[in-house]
PDB file of C-alpha atoms in Angstrom:
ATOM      1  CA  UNK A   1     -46.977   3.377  20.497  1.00 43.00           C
ATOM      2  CA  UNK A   2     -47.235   7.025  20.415  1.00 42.00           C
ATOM      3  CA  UNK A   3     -45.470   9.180  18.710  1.00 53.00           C
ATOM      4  CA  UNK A   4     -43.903  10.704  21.740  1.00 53.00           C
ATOM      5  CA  UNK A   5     -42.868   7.562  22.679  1.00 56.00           C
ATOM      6  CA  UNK A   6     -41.238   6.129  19.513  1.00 55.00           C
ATOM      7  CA  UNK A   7     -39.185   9.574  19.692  1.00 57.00           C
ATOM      8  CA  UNK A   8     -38.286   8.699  23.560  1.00 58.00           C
ATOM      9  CA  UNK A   9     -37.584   5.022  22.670  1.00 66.00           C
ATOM     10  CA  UNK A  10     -35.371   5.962  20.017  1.00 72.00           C
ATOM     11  CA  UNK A  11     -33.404   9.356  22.018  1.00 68.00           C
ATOM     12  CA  UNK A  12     -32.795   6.349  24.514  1.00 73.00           C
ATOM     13  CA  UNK A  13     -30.714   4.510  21.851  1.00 83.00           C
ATOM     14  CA  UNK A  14     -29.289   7.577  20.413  1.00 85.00           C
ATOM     15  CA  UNK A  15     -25.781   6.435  19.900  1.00 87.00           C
ATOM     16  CA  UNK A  16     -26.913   2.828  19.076  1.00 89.00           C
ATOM     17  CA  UNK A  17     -28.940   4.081  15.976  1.00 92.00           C
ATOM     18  CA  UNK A  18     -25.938   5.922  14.809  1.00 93.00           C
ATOM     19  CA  UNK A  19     -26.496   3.608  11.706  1.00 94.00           C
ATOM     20  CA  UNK A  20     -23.087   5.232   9.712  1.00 95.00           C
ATOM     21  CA  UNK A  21     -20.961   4.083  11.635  1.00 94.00           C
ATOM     22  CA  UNK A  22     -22.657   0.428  11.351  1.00 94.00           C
ATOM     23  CA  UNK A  23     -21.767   1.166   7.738  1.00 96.00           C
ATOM     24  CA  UNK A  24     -18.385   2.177   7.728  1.00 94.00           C
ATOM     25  CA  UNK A  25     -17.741  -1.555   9.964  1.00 93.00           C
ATOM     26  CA  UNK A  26     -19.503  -3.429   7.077  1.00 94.00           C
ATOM     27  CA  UNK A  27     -17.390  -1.903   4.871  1.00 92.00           C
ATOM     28  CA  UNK A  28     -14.617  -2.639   6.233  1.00 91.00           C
ATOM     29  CA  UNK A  29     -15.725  -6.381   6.510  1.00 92.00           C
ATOM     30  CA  UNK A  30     -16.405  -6.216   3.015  1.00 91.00           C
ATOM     31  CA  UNK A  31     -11.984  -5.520   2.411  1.00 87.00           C
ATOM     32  CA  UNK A  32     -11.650  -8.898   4.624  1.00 89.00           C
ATOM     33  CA  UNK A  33     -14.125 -10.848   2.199  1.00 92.00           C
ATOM     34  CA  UNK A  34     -12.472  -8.935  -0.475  1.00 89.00           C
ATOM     35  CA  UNK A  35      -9.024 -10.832   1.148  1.00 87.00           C
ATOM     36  CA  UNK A  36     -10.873 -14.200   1.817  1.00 87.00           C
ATOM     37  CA  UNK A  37     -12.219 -14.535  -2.411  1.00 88.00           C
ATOM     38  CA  UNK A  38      -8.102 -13.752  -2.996  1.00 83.00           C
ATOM     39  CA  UNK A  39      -5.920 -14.881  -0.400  1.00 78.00           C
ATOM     40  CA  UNK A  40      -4.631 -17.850   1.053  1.00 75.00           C
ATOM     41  CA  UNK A  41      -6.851 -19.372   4.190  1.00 76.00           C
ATOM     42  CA  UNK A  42      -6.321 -22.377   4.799  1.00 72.00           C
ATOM     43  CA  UNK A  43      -2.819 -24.056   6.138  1.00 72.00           C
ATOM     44  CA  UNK A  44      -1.641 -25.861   2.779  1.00 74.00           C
ATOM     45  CA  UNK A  45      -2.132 -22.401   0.834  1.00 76.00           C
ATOM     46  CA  UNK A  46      -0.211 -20.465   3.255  1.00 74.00           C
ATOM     47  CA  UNK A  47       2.920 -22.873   3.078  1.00 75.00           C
ATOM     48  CA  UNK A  48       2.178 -22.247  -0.788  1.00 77.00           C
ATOM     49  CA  UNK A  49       1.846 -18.582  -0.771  1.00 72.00           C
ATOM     50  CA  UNK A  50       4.562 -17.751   1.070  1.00 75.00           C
ATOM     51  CA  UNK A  51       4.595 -15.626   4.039  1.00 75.00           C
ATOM     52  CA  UNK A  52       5.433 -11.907   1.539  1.00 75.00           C
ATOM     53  CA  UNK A  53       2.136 -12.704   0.039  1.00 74.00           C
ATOM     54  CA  UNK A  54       0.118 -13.109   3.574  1.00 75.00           C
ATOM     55  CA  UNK A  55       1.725 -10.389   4.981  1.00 81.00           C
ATOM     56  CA  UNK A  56       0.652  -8.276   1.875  1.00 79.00           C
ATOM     57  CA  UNK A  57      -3.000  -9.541   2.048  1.00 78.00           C
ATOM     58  CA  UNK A  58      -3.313  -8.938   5.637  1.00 80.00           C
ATOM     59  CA  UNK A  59      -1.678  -5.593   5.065  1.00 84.00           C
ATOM     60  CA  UNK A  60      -4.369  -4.648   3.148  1.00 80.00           C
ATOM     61  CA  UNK A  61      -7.262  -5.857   5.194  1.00 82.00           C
ATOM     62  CA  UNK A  62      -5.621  -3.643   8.205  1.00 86.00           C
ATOM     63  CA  UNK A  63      -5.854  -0.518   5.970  1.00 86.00           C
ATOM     64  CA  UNK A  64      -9.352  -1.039   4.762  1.00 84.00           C
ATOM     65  CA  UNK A  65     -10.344  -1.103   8.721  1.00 84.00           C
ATOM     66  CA  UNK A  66      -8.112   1.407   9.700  1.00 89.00           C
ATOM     67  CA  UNK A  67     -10.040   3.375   6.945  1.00 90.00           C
ATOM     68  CA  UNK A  68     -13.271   2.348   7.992  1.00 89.00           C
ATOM     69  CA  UNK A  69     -12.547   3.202  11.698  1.00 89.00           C
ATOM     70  CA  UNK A  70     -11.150   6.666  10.755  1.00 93.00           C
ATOM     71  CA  UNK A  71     -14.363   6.753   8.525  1.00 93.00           C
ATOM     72  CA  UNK A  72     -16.573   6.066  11.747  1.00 91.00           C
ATOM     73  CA  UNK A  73     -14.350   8.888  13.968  1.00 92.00           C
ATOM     74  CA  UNK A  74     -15.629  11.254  11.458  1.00 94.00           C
ATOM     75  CA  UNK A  75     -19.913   9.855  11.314  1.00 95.00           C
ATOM     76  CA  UNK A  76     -19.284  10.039  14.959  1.00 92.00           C
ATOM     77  CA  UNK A  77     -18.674  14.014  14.902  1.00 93.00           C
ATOM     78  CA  UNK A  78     -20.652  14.482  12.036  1.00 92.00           C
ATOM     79  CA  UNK A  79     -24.033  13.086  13.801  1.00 91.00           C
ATOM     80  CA  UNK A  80     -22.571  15.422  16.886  1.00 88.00           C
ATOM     81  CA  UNK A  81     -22.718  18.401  14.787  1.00 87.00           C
ATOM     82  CA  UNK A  82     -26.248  17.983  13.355  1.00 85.00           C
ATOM     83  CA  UNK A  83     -28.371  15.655  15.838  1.00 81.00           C
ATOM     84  CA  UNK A  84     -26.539  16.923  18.919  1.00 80.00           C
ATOM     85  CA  UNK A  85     -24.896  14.302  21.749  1.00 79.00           C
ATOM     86  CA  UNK A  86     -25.415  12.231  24.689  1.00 79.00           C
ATOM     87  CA  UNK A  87     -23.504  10.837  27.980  1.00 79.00           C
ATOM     88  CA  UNK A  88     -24.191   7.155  28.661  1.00 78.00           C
ATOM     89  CA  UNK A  89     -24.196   5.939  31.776  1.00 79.00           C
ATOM     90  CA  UNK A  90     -22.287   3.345  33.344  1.00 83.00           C
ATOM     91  CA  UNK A  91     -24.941   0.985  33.377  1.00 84.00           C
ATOM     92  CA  UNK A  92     -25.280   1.769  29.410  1.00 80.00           C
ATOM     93  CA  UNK A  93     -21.533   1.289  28.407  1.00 84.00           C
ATOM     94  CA  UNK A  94     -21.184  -1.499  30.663  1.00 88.00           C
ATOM     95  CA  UNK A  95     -23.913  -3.133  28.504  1.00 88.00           C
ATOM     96  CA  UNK A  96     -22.780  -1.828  25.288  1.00 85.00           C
ATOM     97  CA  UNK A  97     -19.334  -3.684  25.760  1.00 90.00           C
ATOM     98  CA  UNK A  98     -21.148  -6.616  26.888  1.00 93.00           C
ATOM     99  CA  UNK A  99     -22.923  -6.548  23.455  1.00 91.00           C
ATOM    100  CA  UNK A 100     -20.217  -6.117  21.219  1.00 89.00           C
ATOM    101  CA  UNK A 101     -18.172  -8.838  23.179  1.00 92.00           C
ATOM    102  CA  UNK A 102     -21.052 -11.026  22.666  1.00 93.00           C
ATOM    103  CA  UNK A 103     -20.885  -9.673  18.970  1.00 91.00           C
ATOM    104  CA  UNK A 104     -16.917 -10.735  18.817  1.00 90.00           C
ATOM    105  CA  UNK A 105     -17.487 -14.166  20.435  1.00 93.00           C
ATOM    106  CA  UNK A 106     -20.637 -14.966  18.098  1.00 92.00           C
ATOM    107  CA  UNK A 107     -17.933 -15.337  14.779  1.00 90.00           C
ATOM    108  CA  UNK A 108     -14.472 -16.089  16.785  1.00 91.00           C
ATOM    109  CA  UNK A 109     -16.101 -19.139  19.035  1.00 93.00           C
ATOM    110  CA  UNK A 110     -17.567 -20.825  15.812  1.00 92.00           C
ATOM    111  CA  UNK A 111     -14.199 -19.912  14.097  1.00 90.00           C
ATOM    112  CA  UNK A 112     -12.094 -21.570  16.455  1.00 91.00           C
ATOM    113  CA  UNK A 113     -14.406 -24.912  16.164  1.00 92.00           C
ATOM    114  CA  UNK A 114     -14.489 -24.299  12.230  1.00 88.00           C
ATOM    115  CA  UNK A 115     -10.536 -24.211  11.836  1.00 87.00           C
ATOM    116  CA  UNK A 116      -9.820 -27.093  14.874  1.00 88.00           C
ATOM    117  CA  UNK A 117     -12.291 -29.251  12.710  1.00 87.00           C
ATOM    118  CA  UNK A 118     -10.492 -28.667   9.605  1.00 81.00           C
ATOM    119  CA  UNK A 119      -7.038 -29.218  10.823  1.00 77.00           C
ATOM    120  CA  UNK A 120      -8.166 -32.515  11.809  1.00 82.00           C
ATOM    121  CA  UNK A 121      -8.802 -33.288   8.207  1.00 78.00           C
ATOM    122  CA  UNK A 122     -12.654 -32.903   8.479  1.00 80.00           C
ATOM    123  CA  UNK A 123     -15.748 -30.003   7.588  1.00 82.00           C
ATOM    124  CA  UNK A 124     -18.173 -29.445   9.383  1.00 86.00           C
ATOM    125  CA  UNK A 125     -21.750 -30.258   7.776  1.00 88.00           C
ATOM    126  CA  UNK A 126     -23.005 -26.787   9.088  1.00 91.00           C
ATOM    127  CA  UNK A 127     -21.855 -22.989   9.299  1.00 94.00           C
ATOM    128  CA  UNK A 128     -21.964 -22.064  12.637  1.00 94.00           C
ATOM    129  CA  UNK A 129     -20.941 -18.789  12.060  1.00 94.00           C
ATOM    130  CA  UNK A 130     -24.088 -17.933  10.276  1.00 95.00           C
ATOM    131  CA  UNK A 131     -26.213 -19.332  13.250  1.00 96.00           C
ATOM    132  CA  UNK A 132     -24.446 -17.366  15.885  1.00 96.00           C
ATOM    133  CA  UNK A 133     -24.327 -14.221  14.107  1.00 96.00           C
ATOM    134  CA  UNK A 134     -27.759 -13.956  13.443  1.00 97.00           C
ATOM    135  CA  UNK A 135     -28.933 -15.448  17.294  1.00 96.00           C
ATOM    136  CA  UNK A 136     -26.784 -12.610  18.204  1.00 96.00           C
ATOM    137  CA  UNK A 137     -28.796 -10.531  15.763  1.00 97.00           C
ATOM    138  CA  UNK A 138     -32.122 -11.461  17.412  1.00 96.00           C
ATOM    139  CA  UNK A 139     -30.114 -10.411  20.991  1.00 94.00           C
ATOM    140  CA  UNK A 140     -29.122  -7.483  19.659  1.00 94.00           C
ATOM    141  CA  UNK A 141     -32.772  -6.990  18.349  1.00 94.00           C
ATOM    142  CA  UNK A 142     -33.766  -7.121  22.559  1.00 91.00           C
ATOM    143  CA  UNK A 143     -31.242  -4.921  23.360  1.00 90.00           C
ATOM    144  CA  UNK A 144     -32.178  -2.067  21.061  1.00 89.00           C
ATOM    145  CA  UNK A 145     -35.729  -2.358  21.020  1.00 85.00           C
ATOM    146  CA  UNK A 146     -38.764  -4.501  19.873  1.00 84.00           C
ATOM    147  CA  UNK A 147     -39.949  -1.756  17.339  1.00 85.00           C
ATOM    148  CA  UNK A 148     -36.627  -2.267  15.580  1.00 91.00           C
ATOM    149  CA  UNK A 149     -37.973  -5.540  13.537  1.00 93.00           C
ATOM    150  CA  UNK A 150     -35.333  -5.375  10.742  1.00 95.00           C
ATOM    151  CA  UNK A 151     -32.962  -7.046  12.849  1.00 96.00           C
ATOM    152  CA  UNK A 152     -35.402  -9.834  13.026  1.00 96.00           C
ATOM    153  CA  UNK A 153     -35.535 -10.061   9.576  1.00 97.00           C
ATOM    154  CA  UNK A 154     -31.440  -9.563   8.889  1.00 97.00           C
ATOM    155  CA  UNK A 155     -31.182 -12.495  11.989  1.00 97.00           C
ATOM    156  CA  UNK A 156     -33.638 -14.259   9.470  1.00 97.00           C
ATOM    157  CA  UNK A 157     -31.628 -14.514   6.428  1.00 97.00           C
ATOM    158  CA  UNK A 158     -28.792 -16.135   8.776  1.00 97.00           C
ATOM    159  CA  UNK A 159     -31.106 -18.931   9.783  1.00 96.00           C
ATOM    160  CA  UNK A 160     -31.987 -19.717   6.361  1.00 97.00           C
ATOM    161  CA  UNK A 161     -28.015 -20.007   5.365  1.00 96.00           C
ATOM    162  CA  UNK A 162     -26.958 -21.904   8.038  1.00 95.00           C
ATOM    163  CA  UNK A 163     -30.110 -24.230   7.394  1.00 96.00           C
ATOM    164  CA  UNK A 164     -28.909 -24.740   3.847  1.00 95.00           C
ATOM    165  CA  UNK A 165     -25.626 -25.169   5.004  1.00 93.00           C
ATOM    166  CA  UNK A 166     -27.492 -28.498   6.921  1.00 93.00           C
ATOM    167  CA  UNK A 167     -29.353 -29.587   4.019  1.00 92.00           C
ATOM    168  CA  UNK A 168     -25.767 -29.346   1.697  1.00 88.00           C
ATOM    169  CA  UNK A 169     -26.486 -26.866  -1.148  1.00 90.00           C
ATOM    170  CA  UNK A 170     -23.867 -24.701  -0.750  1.00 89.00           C
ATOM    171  CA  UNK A 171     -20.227 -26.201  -0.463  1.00 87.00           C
ATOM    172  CA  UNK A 172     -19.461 -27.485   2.900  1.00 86.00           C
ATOM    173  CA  UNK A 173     -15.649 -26.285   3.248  1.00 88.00           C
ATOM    174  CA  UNK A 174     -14.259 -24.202   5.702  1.00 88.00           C
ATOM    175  CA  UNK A 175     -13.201 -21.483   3.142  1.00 89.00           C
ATOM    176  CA  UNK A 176     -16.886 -21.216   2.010  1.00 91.00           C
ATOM    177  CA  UNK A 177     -18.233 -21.200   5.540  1.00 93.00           C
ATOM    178  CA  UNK A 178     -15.805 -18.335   6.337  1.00 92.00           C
ATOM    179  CA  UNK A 179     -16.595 -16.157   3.230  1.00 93.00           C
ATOM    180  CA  UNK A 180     -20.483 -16.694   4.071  1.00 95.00           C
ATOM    181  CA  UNK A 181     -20.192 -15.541   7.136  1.00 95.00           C
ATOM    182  CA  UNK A 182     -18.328 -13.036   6.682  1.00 94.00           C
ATOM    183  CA  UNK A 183     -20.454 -11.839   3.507  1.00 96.00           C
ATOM    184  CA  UNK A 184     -23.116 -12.098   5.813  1.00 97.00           C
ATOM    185  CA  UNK A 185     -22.050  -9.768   8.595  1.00 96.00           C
ATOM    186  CA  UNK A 186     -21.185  -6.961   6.168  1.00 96.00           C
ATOM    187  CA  UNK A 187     -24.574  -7.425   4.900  1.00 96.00           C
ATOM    188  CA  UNK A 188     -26.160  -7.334   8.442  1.00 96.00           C
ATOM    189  CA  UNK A 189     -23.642  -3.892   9.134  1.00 96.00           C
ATOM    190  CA  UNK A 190     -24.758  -2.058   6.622  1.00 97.00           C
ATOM    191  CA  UNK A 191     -28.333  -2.759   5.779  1.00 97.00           C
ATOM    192  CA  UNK A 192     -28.879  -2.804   9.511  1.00 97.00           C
ATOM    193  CA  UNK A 193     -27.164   0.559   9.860  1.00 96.00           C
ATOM    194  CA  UNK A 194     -28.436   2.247   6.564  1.00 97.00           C
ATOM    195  CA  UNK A 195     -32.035   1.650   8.313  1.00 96.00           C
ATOM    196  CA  UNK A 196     -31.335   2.860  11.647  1.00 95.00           C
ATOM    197  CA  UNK A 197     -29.544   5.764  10.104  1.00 94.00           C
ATOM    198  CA  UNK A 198     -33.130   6.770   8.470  1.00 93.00           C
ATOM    199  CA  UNK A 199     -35.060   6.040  11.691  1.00 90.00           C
ATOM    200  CA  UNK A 200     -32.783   7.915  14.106  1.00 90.00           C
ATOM    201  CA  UNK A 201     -33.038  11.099  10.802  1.00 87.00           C
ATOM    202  CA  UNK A 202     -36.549  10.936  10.690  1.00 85.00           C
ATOM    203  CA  UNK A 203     -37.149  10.832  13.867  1.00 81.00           C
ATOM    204  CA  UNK A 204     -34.821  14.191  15.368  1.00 74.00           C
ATOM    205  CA  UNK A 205     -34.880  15.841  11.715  1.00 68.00           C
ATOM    206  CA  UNK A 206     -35.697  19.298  13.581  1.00 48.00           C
ATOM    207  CA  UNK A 207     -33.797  18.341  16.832  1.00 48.00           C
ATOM    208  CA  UNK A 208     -31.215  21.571  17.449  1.00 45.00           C
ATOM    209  CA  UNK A 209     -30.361  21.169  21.015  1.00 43.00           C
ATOM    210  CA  UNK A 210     -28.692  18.503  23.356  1.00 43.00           C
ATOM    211  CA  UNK A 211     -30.621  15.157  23.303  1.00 43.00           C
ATOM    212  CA  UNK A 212     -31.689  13.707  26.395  1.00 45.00           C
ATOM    213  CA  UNK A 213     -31.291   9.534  27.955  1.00 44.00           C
ATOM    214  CA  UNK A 214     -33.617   8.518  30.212  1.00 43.00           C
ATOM    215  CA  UNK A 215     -32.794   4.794  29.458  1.00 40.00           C
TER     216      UNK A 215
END
């Protein structure tokens, strides 16, 4: 690929390579593992908690990603003010929701079957929640673009936990599942986002005026 192209390929996904903001989300994943290592998950330490002590926890968690969403307001303008911005186009947010639905559904779907399982009085031998977050990794990896291989290699790392969730060498409990995973996705945020964040800088270092979509 030339390099006119790679900078055309990657003006295209201008907003999606925003990596910062990727960051700030991890972050704020990392105050709801920071809850999960602490706080009560499962049913029998709730009752034992008490609900003041939930409430507190949870409390918390909704502050660390109220912070990290007020801390992705501000990427937002700051890429505006030095890259420059674009207008998607219906097509492109109509996608872009489709994605991050697809993104929501890849932990809550697994989640549901993790915690129905477990109020039943049984584990599951495997953590779905790694599988679907990193095939939704790999989708996301076609959405943004082929060149973009460190997606495939973050989707990777989640195929290799959730196959030694199958072969049993990490616990198999839903409270371990749920802190992989969740470990996991603020890994994928930021590292994913830290790169993109380079390749979008390197790529429009000396850009000044409005960028362009042709996507």
């Amino acid at each position: 690929m030339t390099d006119t192209r790679q900078v055309g390929q990657i003006a295209g996904r201008y907003l999606d390579l925003q990596g910062l903001r990727q960051v700030a989300v991890g972050i704020g994943l990392l105050f709801l593992f920071a809850y999960e290592m602490v706080g009560p998950l499962t049913s029998a330490e709730i009752r034992a908690a008490g609900s003041g002590r939930v409430l507190l926890g949870l409390g918390a968690v909704v502050v660390g990603f109220a912070i990290a969403v007020a801390a992705a307001a501000r990427i937002s303008a700051w890429y505006r003010r030095n890259y420059g911005s674009v207008e998607r186009t219906v097509r492109q947010r109509r996608l872009g929701m489709l994605i991050a639905g697809a993104g929501v559904l890849a932990f809550l779907v697994p989640f549901n079957i993790e915690t129905t399982t477990m109020n039943s009085g049984h584990t599951l031998p495997v953590n779905l929640m790694d599988f679907t977050l990193a095939l939704w990794i790999v989708g996301y990896w076609f959405y943004i673009g082929r060149s973009f291989r460190h997606y495939l290699v973050i989707a990777g790392i989640g195929f290799i936990l959730g196959i030694a969730s199958i072969a049993g060498i990490p616990p198999s409990t839903f409270v371990w599942h749920l802190r992989e995973a969740t470990l996991y996705a603020a890994f994928a945020s930021i590292v994913g986002g830290l790169i993109d964040h380079r390749i979008l800088t390197n790529a429009l270092l000396r850009v000044d005026t409005r960028v362009g979509v042709g996507s």
